Amino acid sequence: MDKDLLIVPKDFPELKNDTFLRAARCEEVEHVPVWCMRQAGRYLPEFRESRAGKDFFETCRSPEACCELTLQPLRRFPFDASIIFSDILVVPQALGMDVQMCPGKGPIFPEPLKEPEDLQRLRPKVDVDAELGYVFKAITLTRHKLEGKVPLLGFTGAPWTLMSYMIEGGGSTTHSKAKRWLYRYPEASHKLLKQLTDVIVEYLLGQVTAGAQALQVFESHTGCLGPAEFKEFSLPYLRDIARRVKDKLKESGLENVPMIVFAKDGHYGLEELSESHYDVVGLDWTVDPRSARERTGGKVSLQGNMDPCALYATKERISEIVKKMVEGFGTRGYIANLGHGVYPDMDPEAVGAFVDAVHTHSRQLLNRK
């Protein structure tokens, strides 16, 4: 990618449904837009059929497979946005780390980072086009195959979340190995976080160049940090990513690409996140909608935040929960979503009920005005 200029292909199909983009910019909408994190996933039988017997990261490296998996939920449900099928751990892979996806266990790093000297194993300079070009190809292909139906989101994991995986060697409930670095090796921690930030910025810019119309940054492991640690080891890098990406996009005349930050369990950082150059702040289900509105002061749009487990309820109950949620957030500057991803054992019909309820209740609210 040319570091000085972003050139976006001009032959993409015209966008037919821009409700998601308008909501991200706090503009008027005819209904509240809705999409789901992990909307392309194992809860869909067609997803399981497509993925059967195939290595996860091999699938991630196939633009055709990623395109198909991204499109599958849109054939079933009237979502207002799509998100490219990929994984946050492709960034550590680009840095030279081996990552494997083990069925029933999740991601495994056979050789995690244990001490600061292990940072020498990482590529000091990443050629993002060479290492992650398959993601860019998947985005371009999918953008064409969408035929303008809805916008396409790109995404990345945030530096602290990726650092945690790289040190823990996989998922963790305590994140004690990674947090040990923060307390014992703060200088090395900042070095790694800065290195990740630099790659992430180039990665996100490459996704926009490829055709992504919005970007989401997942800080999935915020909840294991205290407020002070969040402000030192997470927030500055989240801000740096948004500022640098937006500055480069503005230079290229692409300042209308919204950016979303989702810091799960980061209740204490809500005010700071709303002043961190992002257009949208995603919320998990533990945050009260009205409180979130007050704390962010109308500076950003909000996204979320129904408890994913509410999808185990009846369709009638799902409708009631959605109605209360939409009334709490209001219809301006709001994107409906779950407070985390769809779980593998959920009924696709429940996802459909969620989407339909958002559209129905938000239209009713807007028609009363």
Short mmCIF file of C-alpha atoms in Angstrom, two decimals:
data_model
loop_
_atom_site.label_atom_id
_atom_site.label_comp_id
_atom_site.label_asym_id
_atom_site.label_seq_id
_atom_site.Cartn_x
_atom_site.Cartn_y
_atom_site.Cartn_z
CA MET A 1 0.00 0.00 0.00
CA ASP A 2 1.28 3.47 -0.87
CA LYS A 3 1.88 5.05 2.53
CA ASP A 4 1.21 8.55 1.18
CA LEU A 5 -1.98 7.98 -0.76
CA LEU A 6 -5.02 5.78 -0.47
CA ILE A 7 -6.62 4.85 -3.76
CA VAL A 8 -10.04 3.27 -3.42
CA PRO A 9 -11.48 1.49 -6.46
CA LYS A 10 -14.34 3.52 -7.95
CA ASP A 11 -16.20 0.66 -9.61
CA PHE A 12 -17.92 -0.74 -6.51
CA PRO A 13 -21.70 -1.10 -6.78
CA GLU A 14 -23.70 1.84 -5.48
CA LEU A 15 -24.75 1.48 -1.84
CA LYS A 16 -28.49 0.91 -1.53
CA ASN A 17 -28.85 0.87 2.27
CA ASP A 18 -26.72 3.46 4.09
CA THR A 19 -28.76 3.42 7.32
CA PHE A 20 -25.83 2.03 9.32
CA LEU A 21 -23.45 4.74 8.07
CA ARG A 22 -25.98 7.51 8.76
CA ALA A 23 -26.57 6.24 12.29
CA ALA A 24 -22.81 6.13 12.90
CA ARG A 25 -22.69 9.82 11.96
CA CYS A 26 -25.71 10.67 14.17
CA GLU A 27 -27.82 11.51 11.12
CA GLU A 28 -31.54 10.87 10.75
CA VAL A 29 -32.67 7.33 9.87
CA GLU A 30 -35.95 5.64 8.94
CA HIS A 31 -35.22 2.78 11.34
CA VAL A 32 -32.46 1.84 13.75
CA PRO A 33 -29.84 -0.20 11.88
CA VAL A 34 -28.86 -3.59 13.26
CA TRP A 35 -26.10 -6.14 12.82
CA CYS A 36 -24.55 -8.78 15.10
CA MET A 37 -21.01 -9.44 16.13
CA ARG A 38 -20.18 -12.98 14.95
CA GLN A 39 -23.21 -12.86 12.65
CA ALA A 40 -21.26 -15.19 10.35
CA GLY A 41 -20.72 -18.13 12.63
CA ARG A 42 -21.37 -21.64 13.85
CA TYR A 43 -25.00 -20.97 14.75
CA LEU A 44 -25.72 -21.18 10.99
CA PRO A 45 -25.89 -24.71 9.55
CA GLU A 46 -24.59 -23.44 6.22
CA PHE A 47 -21.54 -22.02 8.01
CA ARG A 48 -20.81 -25.37 9.64
CA GLU A 49 -21.23 -27.11 6.28
CA SER A 50 -18.85 -24.67 4.56
CA ARG A 51 -16.25 -25.02 7.29
CA ALA A 52 -16.45 -28.80 7.78
CA GLY A 53 -13.03 -30.44 7.78
CA LYS A 54 -11.16 -27.23 6.98
CA ASP A 55 -8.45 -25.52 8.99
CA PHE A 56 -9.70 -22.23 10.44
CA PHE A 57 -6.79 -20.04 9.37
CA GLU A 58 -6.66 -21.66 5.95
CA THR A 59 -10.24 -20.49 5.58
CA CYS A 60 -9.20 -17.00 6.72
CA ARG A 61 -6.54 -16.95 4.01
CA SER A 62 -9.05 -17.80 1.26
CA PRO A 63 -10.75 -14.65 -0.08
CA GLU A 64 -13.46 -16.75 -1.71
CA ALA A 65 -14.25 -18.64 1.51
CA CYS A 66 -14.28 -15.44 3.58
CA CYS A 67 -16.59 -13.79 1.08
CA GLU A 68 -19.03 -16.71 1.15
CA LEU A 69 -19.09 -16.82 4.97
CA THR A 70 -19.61 -13.05 5.16
CA LEU A 71 -22.58 -13.23 2.79
CA GLN A 72 -24.33 -16.22 4.39
CA PRO A 73 -26.17 -14.35 7.19
CA LEU A 74 -27.29 -11.64 4.76
CA ARG A 75 -29.13 -14.26 2.73
CA ARG A 76 -31.18 -15.11 5.81
CA PHE A 77 -31.63 -11.83 7.67
CA PRO A 78 -32.17 -8.16 6.71
CA PHE A 79 -29.06 -6.91 8.51
CA ASP A 80 -28.06 -3.31 7.84
CA ALA A 81 -24.32 -4.06 7.78
CA SER A 82 -21.92 -6.89 7.06
CA ILE A 83 -18.53 -7.56 8.63
CA ILE A 84 -15.76 -9.37 6.81
CA PHE A 85 -15.10 -12.91 8.02
CA SER A 86 -11.60 -13.01 9.49
CA ASP A 87 -9.96 -13.16 12.92
CA ILE A 88 -8.15 -10.70 15.16
CA LEU A 89 -5.19 -13.07 15.50
CA VAL A 90 -4.06 -12.63 11.92
CA VAL A 91 -2.09 -9.63 13.23
CA PRO A 92 0.15 -11.71 15.55
CA GLN A 93 0.62 -14.08 12.62
CA ALA A 94 1.78 -11.13 10.50
CA LEU A 95 4.34 -10.38 13.21
CA GLY A 96 5.73 -13.89 12.77
CA MET A 97 3.97 -15.82 15.53
CA ASP A 98 2.51 -19.27 15.00
CA VAL A 99 -1.20 -19.38 15.87
CA GLN A 100 -3.35 -22.49 15.58
CA MET A 101 -7.09 -22.87 16.05
CA CYS A 102 -7.80 -26.05 17.97
CA PRO A 103 -11.38 -27.41 17.82
CA GLY A 104 -12.99 -27.21 21.24
CA LYS A 105 -10.10 -25.21 22.69
CA GLY A 106 -9.83 -22.06 20.62
CA PRO A 107 -6.62 -20.32 19.57
CA ILE A 108 -3.26 -21.69 20.69
CA PHE A 109 0.17 -20.07 20.43
CA PRO A 110 2.68 -22.97 20.63
CA GLU A 111 5.49 -20.52 21.49
CA PRO A 112 4.03 -17.55 23.39
CA LEU A 113 6.07 -14.58 24.52
CA LYS A 114 7.44 -15.29 28.00
CA GLU A 115 10.11 -12.65 28.66
CA PRO A 116 10.99 -9.29 27.06
CA GLU A 117 13.85 -10.82 25.07
CA ASP A 118 11.21 -12.86 23.20
CA LEU A 119 10.18 -9.64 21.44
CA GLN A 120 13.23 -10.17 19.25
CA ARG A 121 11.37 -13.08 17.63
CA LEU A 122 8.82 -10.67 16.17
CA ARG A 123 9.28 -9.11 12.76
CA PRO A 124 10.64 -5.61 13.43
CA LYS A 125 8.94 -4.31 10.30
CA VAL A 126 5.82 -5.91 8.84
CA ASP A 127 4.98 -5.70 5.15
CA VAL A 128 1.24 -5.48 5.71
CA ASP A 129 0.37 -5.99 2.05
CA ALA A 130 2.45 -9.17 1.87
CA GLU A 131 1.35 -10.63 5.20
CA LEU A 132 -2.32 -9.61 5.26
CA GLY A 133 -3.11 -9.06 1.59
CA TYR A 134 -5.50 -12.02 1.67
CA VAL A 135 -7.77 -10.01 3.99
CA PHE A 136 -7.70 -7.07 1.57
CA LYS A 137 -8.58 -9.37 -1.33
CA ALA A 138 -11.47 -10.82 0.66
CA ILE A 139 -12.80 -7.32 1.39
CA THR A 140 -12.63 -6.24 -2.26
CA LEU A 141 -14.29 -9.43 -3.47
CA THR A 142 -17.02 -9.22 -0.83
CA ARG A 143 -17.68 -5.55 -1.50
CA HIS A 144 -18.43 -6.44 -5.12
CA LYS A 145 -20.48 -9.53 -4.25
CA LEU A 146 -22.59 -7.52 -1.81
CA GLU A 147 -23.82 -5.53 -4.83
CA GLY A 148 -24.38 -2.48 -2.62
CA LYS A 149 -26.90 -4.25 -0.39
CA VAL A 150 -25.34 -3.02 2.87
CA PRO A 151 -22.01 -1.49 3.99
CA LEU A 152 -19.03 -3.73 4.70
CA LEU A 153 -17.08 -3.40 7.95
CA GLY A 154 -13.43 -4.22 8.43
CA PHE A 155 -11.97 -4.83 11.88
CA THR A 156 -8.97 -5.51 14.05
CA GLY A 157 -8.13 -6.57 17.55
CA ALA A 158 -6.77 -3.78 19.77
CA PRO A 159 -3.14 -3.81 20.99
CA TRP A 160 -3.77 -4.87 24.59
CA THR A 161 -6.10 -7.69 23.55
CA LEU A 162 -3.58 -9.00 21.01
CA MET A 163 -0.72 -8.64 23.49
CA SER A 164 -2.66 -10.69 26.01
CA TYR A 165 -3.15 -13.56 23.55
CA MET A 166 0.50 -13.44 22.49
CA ILE A 167 1.71 -13.81 26.09
CA GLU A 168 -1.00 -16.07 27.51
CA GLY A 169 -0.68 -18.46 24.57
CA GLY A 170 -4.44 -18.57 24.11
CA GLY A 171 -7.59 -17.67 25.98
CA SER A 172 -7.42 -16.94 29.71
CA THR A 173 -9.75 -16.16 32.59
CA THR A 174 -7.18 -14.23 34.67
CA HIS A 175 -4.77 -12.89 32.00
CA SER A 176 -2.19 -13.14 34.77
CA LYS A 177 0.76 -13.85 32.48
CA ALA A 178 0.04 -10.81 30.34
CA LYS A 179 -0.68 -8.60 33.36
CA ARG A 180 2.60 -9.76 34.89
CA TRP A 181 4.30 -8.02 31.97
CA LEU A 182 2.42 -4.78 32.69
CA TYR A 183 3.62 -4.71 36.29
CA ARG A 184 7.08 -6.24 35.90
CA TYR A 185 8.06 -5.10 32.40
CA PRO A 186 6.18 -1.85 31.69
CA GLU A 187 8.81 -0.63 29.22
CA ALA A 188 8.72 -3.85 27.20
CA SER A 189 4.92 -3.82 27.39
CA HIS A 190 4.77 -0.36 25.85
CA LYS A 191 7.26 -1.40 23.19
CA LEU A 192 5.05 -4.33 22.17
CA LEU A 193 1.87 -2.25 22.30
CA LYS A 194 3.47 0.41 20.10
CA GLN A 195 4.66 -2.23 17.64
CA LEU A 196 1.16 -3.68 17.44
CA THR A 197 -0.35 -0.22 17.03
CA ASP A 198 1.87 0.56 14.05
CA VAL A 199 0.82 -2.66 12.28
CA ILE A 200 -2.85 -2.13 13.15
CA VAL A 201 -2.89 1.38 11.67
CA GLU A 202 -1.49 0.12 8.36
CA TYR A 203 -3.84 -2.87 8.47
CA LEU A 204 -6.94 -0.71 8.93
CA LEU A 205 -5.89 1.70 6.21
CA GLY A 206 -5.35 -1.26 3.90
CA GLN A 207 -8.87 -2.48 4.64
CA VAL A 208 -10.34 0.88 3.63
CA THR A 209 -8.24 0.90 0.48
CA ALA A 210 -9.63 -2.57 -0.26
CA GLY A 211 -13.22 -1.35 0.15
CA ALA A 212 -14.20 -1.44 3.84
CA GLN A 213 -16.78 1.28 4.52
CA ALA A 214 -16.43 1.30 8.32
CA LEU A 215 -13.96 -0.10 10.86
CA GLN A 216 -14.33 -1.68 14.29
CA VAL A 217 -11.55 -2.06 16.87
CA PHE A 218 -12.13 -4.91 19.35
CA GLU A 219 -10.60 -4.42 22.81
CA SER A 220 -12.07 -7.67 24.07
CA HIS A 221 -9.94 -7.93 27.22
CA THR A 222 -10.60 -4.54 28.78
CA GLY A 223 -12.38 -6.12 31.72
CA CYS A 224 -9.25 -7.67 33.22
CA LEU A 225 -7.63 -4.24 33.60
CA GLY A 226 -8.21 -1.80 36.42
CA PRO A 227 -8.97 1.84 35.59
CA ALA A 228 -5.33 2.93 36.01
CA GLU A 229 -3.98 0.10 33.86
CA PHE A 230 -6.63 0.79 31.22
CA LYS A 231 -5.55 4.43 31.04
CA GLU A 232 -1.88 3.49 30.70
CA PHE A 233 -1.85 0.34 28.57
CA SER A 234 -5.07 0.41 26.52
CA LEU A 235 -6.60 3.84 26.08
CA PRO A 236 -3.53 5.67 24.65
CA TYR A 237 -3.14 3.06 21.93
CA LEU A 238 -6.85 3.03 21.09
CA ARG A 239 -6.68 6.80 20.71
CA ASP A 240 -3.51 6.65 18.64
CA ILE A 241 -5.06 4.15 16.24
CA ALA A 242 -8.17 6.25 15.63
CA ARG A 243 -6.25 9.52 15.34
CA ARG A 244 -3.66 8.19 12.88
CA VAL A 245 -6.18 6.31 10.75
CA LYS A 246 -8.52 9.29 10.56
CA ASP A 247 -5.70 11.71 9.74
CA LYS A 248 -4.59 9.52 6.82
CA LEU A 249 -8.15 9.02 5.62
CA LYS A 250 -8.77 12.76 5.72
CA GLU A 251 -5.69 13.34 3.57
CA SER A 252 -7.21 10.96 1.03
CA GLY A 253 -10.69 12.48 1.12
CA LEU A 254 -12.16 9.51 2.97
CA GLU A 255 -13.07 11.14 6.27
CA ASN A 256 -16.59 9.67 6.13
CA VAL A 257 -15.39 6.17 7.10
CA PRO A 258 -16.81 5.66 10.62
CA MET A 259 -14.71 4.00 13.32
CA ILE A 260 -16.18 1.96 16.19
CA VAL A 261 -14.41 1.02 19.40
CA PHE A 262 -15.72 -1.91 21.45
CA ALA A 263 -14.00 -2.17 24.83
CA LYS A 264 -15.79 -5.05 26.52
CA ASP A 265 -16.36 -4.54 30.26
CA GLY A 266 -14.69 -1.14 30.09
CA HIS A 267 -17.42 0.71 31.99
CA TYR A 268 -14.95 2.97 33.78
CA GLY A 269 -13.56 4.23 30.47
CA LEU A 270 -16.81 5.25 28.81
CA GLU A 271 -16.21 8.99 29.07
CA GLU A 272 -12.63 8.69 27.80
CA LEU A 273 -13.64 6.42 24.92
CA SER A 274 -16.25 8.95 23.79
CA GLU A 275 -13.45 11.51 23.43
CA SER A 276 -10.97 9.25 21.62
CA HIS A 277 -11.60 10.12 17.94
CA TYR A 278 -14.06 7.25 17.38
CA ASP A 279 -17.48 7.89 15.87
CA VAL A 280 -19.21 5.04 17.69
CA VAL A 281 -18.69 3.42 21.09
CA GLY A 282 -19.87 -0.18 21.37
CA LEU A 283 -21.32 -1.34 24.68
CA ASP A 284 -21.67 -4.73 26.32
CA TRP A 285 -24.91 -5.74 28.03
CA THR A 286 -23.84 -4.63 31.52
CA VAL A 287 -24.21 -0.93 30.68
CA ASP A 288 -27.54 0.86 31.08
CA PRO A 289 -28.50 2.62 27.82
CA ARG A 290 -29.70 5.86 29.42
CA SER A 291 -26.66 6.03 31.66
CA ALA A 292 -24.41 5.52 28.64
CA ARG A 293 -26.15 8.40 26.84
CA GLU A 294 -25.59 10.70 29.83
CA ARG A 295 -21.96 9.71 30.30
CA THR A 296 -21.01 10.12 26.65
CA GLY A 297 -22.84 13.43 26.40
CA GLY A 298 -23.97 13.00 22.81
CA LYS A 299 -20.37 13.13 21.55
CA VAL A 300 -20.65 9.75 19.78
CA SER A 301 -23.15 7.29 18.47
CA LEU A 302 -23.67 4.17 20.57
CA GLN A 303 -23.82 0.52 19.54
CA GLY A 304 -25.18 -2.49 21.40
CA ASN A 305 -26.05 -3.94 23.75
CA MET A 306 -28.55 -6.78 24.23
CA ASP A 307 -27.34 -9.71 26.29
CA PRO A 308 -26.58 -12.47 23.76
CA CYS A 309 -28.24 -14.96 26.10
CA ALA A 310 -31.54 -13.13 25.59
CA LEU A 311 -31.62 -14.93 22.23
CA TYR A 312 -32.44 -18.09 24.15
CA ALA A 313 -35.80 -16.52 25.02
CA THR A 314 -39.04 -16.86 23.06
CA LYS A 315 -39.61 -14.57 20.08
CA GLU A 316 -42.18 -12.64 22.10
CA ARG A 317 -39.74 -12.09 24.95
CA ILE A 318 -36.97 -11.09 22.53
CA SER A 319 -39.33 -8.48 21.09
CA GLU A 320 -40.06 -7.09 24.57
CA ILE A 321 -36.35 -6.86 25.43
CA VAL A 322 -35.54 -5.15 22.15
CA LYS A 323 -38.37 -2.63 22.61
CA LYS A 324 -37.04 -1.61 26.02
CA MET A 325 -33.49 -1.41 24.67
CA VAL A 326 -34.41 0.80 21.71
CA GLU A 327 -36.48 3.08 23.94
CA GLY A 328 -33.50 3.37 26.29
CA PHE A 329 -31.01 4.35 23.60
CA GLY A 330 -33.38 6.36 21.43
CA THR A 331 -33.39 6.28 17.64
CA ARG A 332 -30.77 8.96 16.86
CA GLY A 333 -27.10 7.99 16.85
CA TYR A 334 -27.81 4.37 17.68
CA ILE A 335 -26.84 1.07 16.07
CA ALA A 336 -28.50 -2.02 17.53
CA ASN A 337 -26.31 -5.03 18.24
CA LEU A 338 -25.71 -7.65 20.87
CA GLY A 339 -23.40 -6.91 23.78
CA HIS A 340 -21.07 -9.59 22.45
CA GLY A 341 -21.14 -12.17 19.66
CA VAL A 342 -23.76 -14.74 18.72
CA TYR A 343 -23.09 -18.06 20.49
CA PRO A 344 -22.71 -21.28 18.43
CA ASP A 345 -25.73 -23.05 19.97
CA MET A 346 -28.24 -20.30 19.25
CA ASP A 347 -31.26 -20.77 17.02
CA PRO A 348 -30.99 -18.77 13.79
CA GLU A 349 -34.70 -18.00 14.13
CA ALA A 350 -33.93 -16.09 17.34
CA VAL A 351 -31.40 -13.94 15.47
CA GLY A 352 -34.06 -13.22 12.88
CA ALA A 353 -36.52 -12.28 15.63
CA PHE A 354 -33.94 -9.88 17.07
CA VAL A 355 -33.38 -8.14 13.74
CA ASP A 356 -37.09 -7.89 12.97
CA ALA A 357 -37.85 -6.51 16.44
CA VAL A 358 -35.24 -3.76 16.09
CA HIS A 359 -36.68 -2.66 12.76
CA THR A 360 -40.29 -2.87 13.94
CA HIS A 361 -39.97 -1.07 17.27
CA SER A 362 -37.63 1.63 15.98
CA ARG A 363 -39.98 2.43 13.09
CA GLN A 364 -42.86 2.67 15.54
CA LEU A 365 -40.90 5.06 17.74
CA LEU A 366 -39.90 7.21 14.77
CA ASN A 367 -43.46 7.33 13.45
CA ARG A 368 -44.68 8.74 16.77
CA LYS A 369 -42.40 11.75 16.46
#
